[in-house]
Amino acid sequence: MTDDLDQEKPVVDLNILYKNTAPYGDWRTSDYHSYLWIYVPKGANLLEREMVSYPNIQEERGKTYFGFIVHVLIGGETNARLKYELPADFDKNNYRLLIQKQSGVGDIPVKVTIKKNGREFVQERTMIKDLNFELK
């Protein structure tokens, strides 16, 4: 994930790599179908999407969310990519990000890049539980 806070309206470029580790299909395994929810600040605007279905865009609990279906063939990978613009009233001086881990999923590598004031802040972690990032 890359978040460029130096732009007038900050833009987020989010990439999520899905892997279907099943080696073949039988009565127990098939293609992977998942629903992806991305909660963003209220008023965020979806700019681009790749390898996901047509978006379901709604508001809930003071946030906007983008919902998509993601398909991954047996033994395959899908890189779901979203690009969205944060609202004009987004507070660049109080940046907080929560990445929630799905139950039952193993450890997941996560890389977050935040561009602010001409500098780049990079964090690479292994997600074994929910992750919180904060930049002030």
Short mmCIF file of N, CA and C in Angstrom, two decimals:
data_model
loop_
_atom_site.label_atom_id
_atom_site.label_comp_id
_atom_site.label_asym_id
_atom_site.label_seq_id
_atom_site.Cartn_x
_atom_site.Cartn_y
_atom_site.Cartn_z
N MET A 1 0.84 -1.17 0.00
CA MET A 1 0.00 0.00 0.00
C MET A 1 0.89 1.23 0.00
N THR A 2 0.59 2.16 -0.86
CA THR A 2 1.30 3.44 -0.89
C THR A 2 0.28 4.56 -0.74
N ASP A 3 0.54 5.45 0.21
CA ASP A 3 -0.34 6.58 0.47
C ASP A 3 0.49 7.85 0.27
N ASP A 4 0.13 8.64 -0.74
CA ASP A 4 0.87 9.87 -1.05
C ASP A 4 0.13 11.06 -0.46
N LEU A 5 0.61 11.51 0.71
CA LEU A 5 -0.03 12.63 1.41
C LEU A 5 0.44 13.98 0.89
N ASP A 6 1.42 14.00 -0.02
CA ASP A 6 1.93 15.26 -0.55
C ASP A 6 1.01 15.88 -1.59
N GLN A 7 0.08 15.12 -2.14
CA GLN A 7 -0.84 15.67 -3.12
C GLN A 7 -1.94 16.48 -2.43
N GLU A 8 -2.56 17.40 -3.18
CA GLU A 8 -3.64 18.21 -2.60
C GLU A 8 -4.72 17.31 -2.00
N LYS A 9 -5.16 16.34 -2.77
CA LYS A 9 -6.05 15.29 -2.27
C LYS A 9 -5.21 14.02 -2.25
N PRO A 10 -4.88 13.50 -1.07
CA PRO A 10 -4.03 12.31 -0.99
C PRO A 10 -4.62 11.13 -1.77
N VAL A 11 -3.73 10.38 -2.43
CA VAL A 11 -4.13 9.22 -3.22
C VAL A 11 -3.49 7.97 -2.62
N VAL A 12 -4.29 6.92 -2.49
CA VAL A 12 -3.83 5.64 -1.96
C VAL A 12 -3.81 4.63 -3.10
N ASP A 13 -2.72 3.89 -3.21
CA ASP A 13 -2.59 2.80 -4.18
C ASP A 13 -2.46 1.52 -3.36
N LEU A 14 -3.47 0.67 -3.40
CA LEU A 14 -3.54 -0.53 -2.57
C LEU A 14 -3.45 -1.76 -3.44
N ASN A 15 -2.51 -2.65 -3.12
CA ASN A 15 -2.35 -3.92 -3.82
C ASN A 15 -2.49 -5.05 -2.82
N ILE A 16 -3.35 -6.01 -3.11
CA ILE A 16 -3.53 -7.18 -2.26
C ILE A 16 -3.34 -8.41 -3.13
N LEU A 17 -2.34 -9.23 -2.80
CA LEU A 17 -2.05 -10.44 -3.56
C LEU A 17 -2.78 -11.62 -2.91
N TYR A 18 -3.67 -12.22 -3.67
CA TYR A 18 -4.39 -13.42 -3.24
C TYR A 18 -3.74 -14.63 -3.89
N LYS A 19 -3.52 -15.70 -3.11
CA LYS A 19 -2.96 -16.94 -3.64
C LYS A 19 -3.90 -18.10 -3.32
N ASN A 20 -4.19 -18.91 -4.32
CA ASN A 20 -4.96 -20.13 -4.11
C ASN A 20 -3.95 -21.27 -4.13
N THR A 21 -3.66 -21.83 -2.97
CA THR A 21 -2.60 -22.83 -2.84
C THR A 21 -3.07 -24.25 -3.15
N ALA A 22 -4.34 -24.42 -3.49
CA ALA A 22 -4.83 -25.76 -3.86
C ALA A 22 -4.14 -26.21 -5.15
N PRO A 23 -3.52 -27.41 -5.16
CA PRO A 23 -2.80 -27.85 -6.36
C PRO A 23 -3.71 -28.34 -7.48
N TYR A 24 -4.92 -28.77 -7.15
CA TYR A 24 -5.86 -29.28 -8.14
C TYR A 24 -7.26 -29.24 -7.55
N GLY A 25 -8.26 -29.34 -8.40
CA GLY A 25 -9.64 -29.31 -7.93
C GLY A 25 -10.21 -30.70 -7.76
N ASP A 26 -10.97 -30.89 -6.73
CA ASP A 26 -11.73 -32.11 -6.51
C ASP A 26 -12.97 -31.74 -5.71
N TRP A 27 -13.61 -32.67 -5.08
CA TRP A 27 -14.84 -32.37 -4.36
C TRP A 27 -14.61 -31.46 -3.15
N ARG A 28 -13.34 -31.33 -2.70
CA ARG A 28 -13.05 -30.50 -1.53
C ARG A 28 -12.48 -29.13 -1.88
N THR A 29 -11.96 -28.98 -3.06
CA THR A 29 -11.30 -27.72 -3.42
C THR A 29 -11.85 -27.18 -4.74
N SER A 30 -11.76 -25.88 -4.87
CA SER A 30 -12.21 -25.24 -6.11
C SER A 30 -11.52 -23.88 -6.23
N ASP A 31 -11.92 -23.12 -7.22
CA ASP A 31 -11.43 -21.76 -7.33
C ASP A 31 -11.80 -21.00 -6.06
N TYR A 32 -11.01 -19.99 -5.73
CA TYR A 32 -11.22 -19.21 -4.52
C TYR A 32 -12.07 -17.99 -4.87
N HIS A 33 -13.13 -17.77 -4.11
CA HIS A 33 -14.00 -16.62 -4.29
C HIS A 33 -14.10 -15.90 -2.94
N SER A 34 -13.77 -14.63 -2.92
CA SER A 34 -13.77 -13.88 -1.67
C SER A 34 -14.43 -12.53 -1.87
N TYR A 35 -14.98 -11.99 -0.79
CA TYR A 35 -15.53 -10.64 -0.83
C TYR A 35 -14.58 -9.74 -0.06
N LEU A 36 -14.16 -8.67 -0.68
CA LEU A 36 -13.18 -7.75 -0.10
C LEU A 36 -13.88 -6.45 0.28
N TRP A 37 -13.73 -6.05 1.55
CA TRP A 37 -14.25 -4.76 2.02
C TRP A 37 -13.05 -3.88 2.36
N ILE A 38 -13.09 -2.66 1.87
CA ILE A 38 -12.08 -1.66 2.22
C ILE A 38 -12.83 -0.47 2.81
N TYR A 39 -12.63 -0.22 4.11
CA TYR A 39 -13.25 0.94 4.76
C TYR A 39 -12.27 2.10 4.68
N VAL A 40 -12.77 3.25 4.23
CA VAL A 40 -11.95 4.44 4.01
C VAL A 40 -12.66 5.64 4.64
N PRO A 41 -11.97 6.77 4.80
CA PRO A 41 -12.66 7.94 5.34
C PRO A 41 -13.88 8.32 4.49
N LYS A 42 -14.91 8.80 5.16
CA LYS A 42 -16.14 9.19 4.47
C LYS A 42 -15.83 10.22 3.39
N GLY A 43 -16.33 9.96 2.20
CA GLY A 43 -16.12 10.88 1.09
C GLY A 43 -14.96 10.50 0.18
N ALA A 44 -14.25 9.41 0.50
CA ALA A 44 -13.16 8.96 -0.39
C ALA A 44 -13.76 8.55 -1.73
N ASN A 45 -12.97 8.70 -2.78
CA ASN A 45 -13.44 8.48 -4.15
C ASN A 45 -12.60 7.39 -4.82
N LEU A 46 -13.25 6.31 -5.27
CA LEU A 46 -12.55 5.24 -5.98
C LEU A 46 -12.17 5.73 -7.37
N LEU A 47 -10.88 5.66 -7.71
CA LEU A 47 -10.38 6.14 -9.00
C LEU A 47 -10.17 5.00 -9.99
N GLU A 48 -9.57 3.90 -9.53
CA GLU A 48 -9.25 2.77 -10.41
C GLU A 48 -9.41 1.47 -9.65
N ARG A 49 -9.64 0.39 -10.42
CA ARG A 49 -9.69 -0.95 -9.84
C ARG A 49 -9.22 -1.95 -10.89
N GLU A 50 -8.51 -2.97 -10.43
CA GLU A 50 -8.04 -4.03 -11.32
C GLU A 50 -8.22 -5.36 -10.63
N MET A 51 -8.66 -6.36 -11.37
CA MET A 51 -8.80 -7.74 -10.92
C MET A 51 -9.82 -7.92 -9.80
N VAL A 52 -10.79 -7.04 -9.74
CA VAL A 52 -11.91 -7.16 -8.80
C VAL A 52 -13.20 -6.86 -9.57
N SER A 53 -14.33 -7.25 -8.98
CA SER A 53 -15.62 -7.04 -9.63
C SER A 53 -16.02 -5.56 -9.62
N TYR A 54 -17.17 -5.29 -10.21
CA TYR A 54 -17.76 -3.96 -10.15
C TYR A 54 -17.95 -3.60 -8.67
N PRO A 55 -17.64 -2.38 -8.26
CA PRO A 55 -17.67 -2.04 -6.84
C PRO A 55 -19.07 -1.81 -6.27
N ASN A 56 -19.21 -2.18 -5.02
CA ASN A 56 -20.37 -1.82 -4.22
C ASN A 56 -19.86 -0.73 -3.28
N ILE A 57 -20.31 0.50 -3.46
CA ILE A 57 -19.83 1.63 -2.66
C ILE A 57 -20.97 2.11 -1.77
N GLN A 58 -20.73 2.09 -0.46
CA GLN A 58 -21.76 2.45 0.52
C GLN A 58 -21.12 3.26 1.64
N GLU A 59 -21.98 3.78 2.52
CA GLU A 59 -21.50 4.43 3.74
C GLU A 59 -22.06 3.68 4.93
N GLU A 60 -21.22 3.57 5.96
CA GLU A 60 -21.61 2.84 7.17
C GLU A 60 -20.77 3.35 8.34
N ARG A 61 -21.41 3.65 9.43
CA ARG A 61 -20.73 4.08 10.66
C ARG A 61 -19.75 5.22 10.44
N GLY A 62 -20.16 6.19 9.63
CA GLY A 62 -19.33 7.37 9.41
C GLY A 62 -18.15 7.15 8.48
N LYS A 63 -18.14 6.03 7.77
CA LYS A 63 -17.06 5.73 6.82
C LYS A 63 -17.68 5.35 5.48
N THR A 64 -16.87 5.42 4.44
CA THR A 64 -17.25 4.90 3.13
C THR A 64 -16.60 3.53 3.01
N TYR A 65 -17.28 2.60 2.36
CA TYR A 65 -16.60 1.34 2.07
C TYR A 65 -16.77 0.97 0.62
N PHE A 66 -15.73 0.29 0.12
CA PHE A 66 -15.74 -0.27 -1.23
C PHE A 66 -15.79 -1.79 -1.06
N GLY A 67 -16.74 -2.43 -1.70
CA GLY A 67 -16.85 -3.89 -1.64
C GLY A 67 -16.69 -4.50 -3.01
N PHE A 68 -15.97 -5.61 -3.09
CA PHE A 68 -15.68 -6.25 -4.38
C PHE A 68 -15.65 -7.77 -4.20
N ILE A 69 -15.90 -8.47 -5.28
CA ILE A 69 -15.67 -9.91 -5.32
C ILE A 69 -14.33 -10.13 -6.00
N VAL A 70 -13.53 -11.04 -5.43
CA VAL A 70 -12.22 -11.39 -5.98
C VAL A 70 -12.23 -12.89 -6.28
N HIS A 71 -11.78 -13.26 -7.47
CA HIS A 71 -11.70 -14.67 -7.88
C HIS A 71 -10.23 -15.05 -8.09
N VAL A 72 -9.86 -16.25 -7.60
CA VAL A 72 -8.52 -16.77 -7.81
C VAL A 72 -8.64 -18.22 -8.27
N LEU A 73 -8.11 -18.53 -9.43
CA LEU A 73 -8.17 -19.89 -9.96
C LEU A 73 -7.30 -20.83 -9.13
N ILE A 74 -7.61 -22.12 -9.16
CA ILE A 74 -6.82 -23.13 -8.45
C ILE A 74 -5.36 -23.02 -8.88
N GLY A 75 -4.47 -22.98 -7.88
CA GLY A 75 -3.04 -22.88 -8.15
C GLY A 75 -2.59 -21.53 -8.66
N GLY A 76 -3.49 -20.56 -8.67
CA GLY A 76 -3.17 -19.26 -9.25
C GLY A 76 -3.04 -18.13 -8.24
N GLU A 77 -2.77 -16.95 -8.77
CA GLU A 77 -2.66 -15.73 -7.98
C GLU A 77 -3.46 -14.63 -8.65
N THR A 78 -3.98 -13.73 -7.85
CA THR A 78 -4.67 -12.54 -8.35
C THR A 78 -4.18 -11.35 -7.54
N ASN A 79 -3.72 -10.31 -8.24
CA ASN A 79 -3.29 -9.08 -7.57
C ASN A 79 -4.42 -8.07 -7.68
N ALA A 80 -5.21 -7.95 -6.61
CA ALA A 80 -6.30 -6.98 -6.58
C ALA A 80 -5.68 -5.60 -6.33
N ARG A 81 -5.97 -4.65 -7.21
CA ARG A 81 -5.39 -3.31 -7.08
C ARG A 81 -6.50 -2.28 -7.07
N LEU A 82 -6.42 -1.38 -6.09
CA LEU A 82 -7.37 -0.28 -5.96
C LEU A 82 -6.59 1.01 -5.84
N LYS A 83 -7.12 2.05 -6.45
CA LYS A 83 -6.54 3.38 -6.29
C LYS A 83 -7.70 4.29 -5.92
N TYR A 84 -7.54 4.99 -4.79
CA TYR A 84 -8.62 5.88 -4.37
C TYR A 84 -8.05 7.17 -3.80
N GLU A 85 -8.88 8.19 -3.86
CA GLU A 85 -8.52 9.54 -3.41
C GLU A 85 -9.20 9.78 -2.07
N LEU A 86 -8.42 10.26 -1.11
CA LEU A 86 -8.99 10.60 0.19
C LEU A 86 -9.71 11.94 0.10
N PRO A 87 -10.69 12.18 0.96
CA PRO A 87 -11.46 13.42 0.87
C PRO A 87 -10.61 14.66 1.16
N ALA A 88 -11.08 15.81 0.67
CA ALA A 88 -10.35 17.07 0.84
C ALA A 88 -10.15 17.44 2.31
N ASP A 89 -11.07 17.03 3.18
CA ASP A 89 -10.96 17.38 4.60
C ASP A 89 -10.15 16.35 5.40
N PHE A 90 -9.47 15.43 4.71
CA PHE A 90 -8.64 14.43 5.39
C PHE A 90 -7.50 15.12 6.12
N ASP A 91 -7.29 14.79 7.40
CA ASP A 91 -6.25 15.42 8.22
C ASP A 91 -4.91 14.72 7.98
N LYS A 92 -4.07 15.34 7.16
CA LYS A 92 -2.77 14.76 6.82
C LYS A 92 -1.81 14.73 8.00
N ASN A 93 -2.11 15.51 9.03
CA ASN A 93 -1.24 15.59 10.20
C ASN A 93 -1.63 14.63 11.30
N ASN A 94 -2.62 13.81 11.06
CA ASN A 94 -3.05 12.82 12.04
C ASN A 94 -3.43 11.54 11.29
N TYR A 95 -2.42 10.90 10.68
CA TYR A 95 -2.66 9.74 9.82
C TYR A 95 -2.72 8.47 10.66
N ARG A 96 -3.82 7.74 10.51
CA ARG A 96 -3.97 6.45 11.19
C ARG A 96 -4.49 5.42 10.19
N LEU A 97 -3.93 4.23 10.26
CA LEU A 97 -4.31 3.14 9.37
C LEU A 97 -4.47 1.87 10.19
N LEU A 98 -5.58 1.18 10.01
CA LEU A 98 -5.82 -0.10 10.66
C LEU A 98 -5.99 -1.14 9.57
N ILE A 99 -5.19 -2.20 9.64
CA ILE A 99 -5.34 -3.34 8.73
C ILE A 99 -5.77 -4.52 9.58
N GLN A 100 -6.96 -5.03 9.30
CA GLN A 100 -7.51 -6.11 10.12
C GLN A 100 -7.24 -7.46 9.46
N LYS A 101 -6.78 -8.41 10.27
CA LYS A 101 -6.46 -9.75 9.79
C LYS A 101 -7.72 -10.60 9.79
N GLN A 102 -7.91 -11.35 8.72
CA GLN A 102 -9.04 -12.26 8.62
C GLN A 102 -8.76 -13.49 9.47
N SER A 103 -9.74 -13.92 10.24
CA SER A 103 -9.59 -15.12 11.07
C SER A 103 -9.26 -16.32 10.21
N GLY A 104 -8.38 -17.18 10.72
CA GLY A 104 -8.05 -18.42 10.04
C GLY A 104 -7.01 -18.32 8.95
N VAL A 105 -6.60 -17.11 8.62
CA VAL A 105 -5.58 -16.92 7.58
C VAL A 105 -4.21 -16.90 8.25
N GLY A 106 -3.22 -17.52 7.62
CA GLY A 106 -1.87 -17.55 8.17
C GLY A 106 -1.22 -16.18 8.19
N ASP A 107 0.06 -16.17 8.52
CA ASP A 107 0.83 -14.92 8.56
C ASP A 107 0.90 -14.29 7.17
N ILE A 108 0.75 -12.98 7.11
CA ILE A 108 0.69 -12.27 5.83
C ILE A 108 1.73 -11.15 5.83
N PRO A 109 2.60 -11.10 4.79
CA PRO A 109 3.54 -9.98 4.71
C PRO A 109 2.80 -8.70 4.29
N VAL A 110 3.13 -7.60 4.95
CA VAL A 110 2.48 -6.31 4.67
C VAL A 110 3.57 -5.25 4.50
N LYS A 111 3.40 -4.42 3.47
CA LYS A 111 4.30 -3.29 3.26
C LYS A 111 3.45 -2.04 3.10
N VAL A 112 3.72 -1.04 3.93
CA VAL A 112 3.01 0.23 3.89
C VAL A 112 4.03 1.33 3.62
N THR A 113 3.77 2.13 2.58
CA THR A 113 4.62 3.27 2.24
C THR A 113 3.78 4.54 2.32
N ILE A 114 4.24 5.50 3.11
CA ILE A 114 3.52 6.77 3.24
C ILE A 114 4.47 7.89 2.82
N LYS A 115 4.03 8.69 1.86
CA LYS A 115 4.81 9.83 1.38
C LYS A 115 4.24 11.10 2.01
N LYS A 116 5.11 11.83 2.71
CA LYS A 116 4.66 13.05 3.39
C LYS A 116 5.83 14.03 3.48
N ASN A 117 5.56 15.29 3.14
CA ASN A 117 6.56 16.37 3.23
C ASN A 117 7.85 16.01 2.49
N GLY A 118 7.71 15.39 1.32
CA GLY A 118 8.87 15.05 0.51
C GLY A 118 9.67 13.86 1.01
N ARG A 119 9.21 13.22 2.06
CA ARG A 119 9.90 12.05 2.62
C ARG A 119 9.03 10.82 2.44
N GLU A 120 9.67 9.67 2.53
CA GLU A 120 8.96 8.41 2.38
C GLU A 120 9.18 7.57 3.63
N PHE A 121 8.09 7.13 4.24
CA PHE A 121 8.14 6.29 5.42
C PHE A 121 7.67 4.89 5.01
N VAL A 122 8.52 3.89 5.23
CA VAL A 122 8.20 2.52 4.81
C VAL A 122 8.21 1.61 6.02
N GLN A 123 7.18 0.81 6.15
CA GLN A 123 7.08 -0.19 7.21
C GLN A 123 6.79 -1.54 6.55
N GLU A 124 7.58 -2.55 6.88
CA GLU A 124 7.33 -3.91 6.42
C GLU A 124 7.16 -4.77 7.66
N ARG A 125 6.04 -5.47 7.71
CA ARG A 125 5.74 -6.32 8.87
C ARG A 125 5.08 -7.61 8.41
N THR A 126 5.08 -8.58 9.31
CA THR A 126 4.31 -9.80 9.09
C THR A 126 3.06 -9.69 9.95
N MET A 127 1.91 -9.78 9.31
CA MET A 127 0.65 -9.62 10.04
C MET A 127 0.25 -10.95 10.66
N ILE A 128 0.35 -11.01 12.00
CA ILE A 128 -0.13 -12.17 12.74
C ILE A 128 -1.38 -11.80 13.54
N LYS A 129 -1.65 -10.50 13.60
CA LYS A 129 -2.86 -9.96 14.21
C LYS A 129 -3.12 -8.61 13.54
N ASP A 130 -4.17 -7.91 13.93
CA ASP A 130 -4.46 -6.60 13.35
C ASP A 130 -3.25 -5.68 13.50
N LEU A 131 -3.02 -4.84 12.50
CA LEU A 131 -1.90 -3.90 12.52
C LEU A 131 -2.42 -2.47 12.56
N ASN A 132 -1.77 -1.64 13.37
CA ASN A 132 -2.07 -0.21 13.45
C ASN A 132 -0.84 0.59 13.06
N PHE A 133 -1.04 1.59 12.22
CA PHE A 133 0.02 2.50 11.82
C PHE A 133 -0.45 3.91 12.15
N GLU A 134 0.48 4.74 12.62
CA GLU A 134 0.14 6.13 12.95
C GLU A 134 1.31 7.02 12.56
N LEU A 135 1.00 8.14 11.92
CA LEU A 135 2.02 9.10 11.51
C LEU A 135 1.49 10.50 11.78
N LYS A 136 2.21 11.27 12.59
CA LYS A 136 1.77 12.62 12.93
C LYS A 136 2.80 13.62 12.49
#
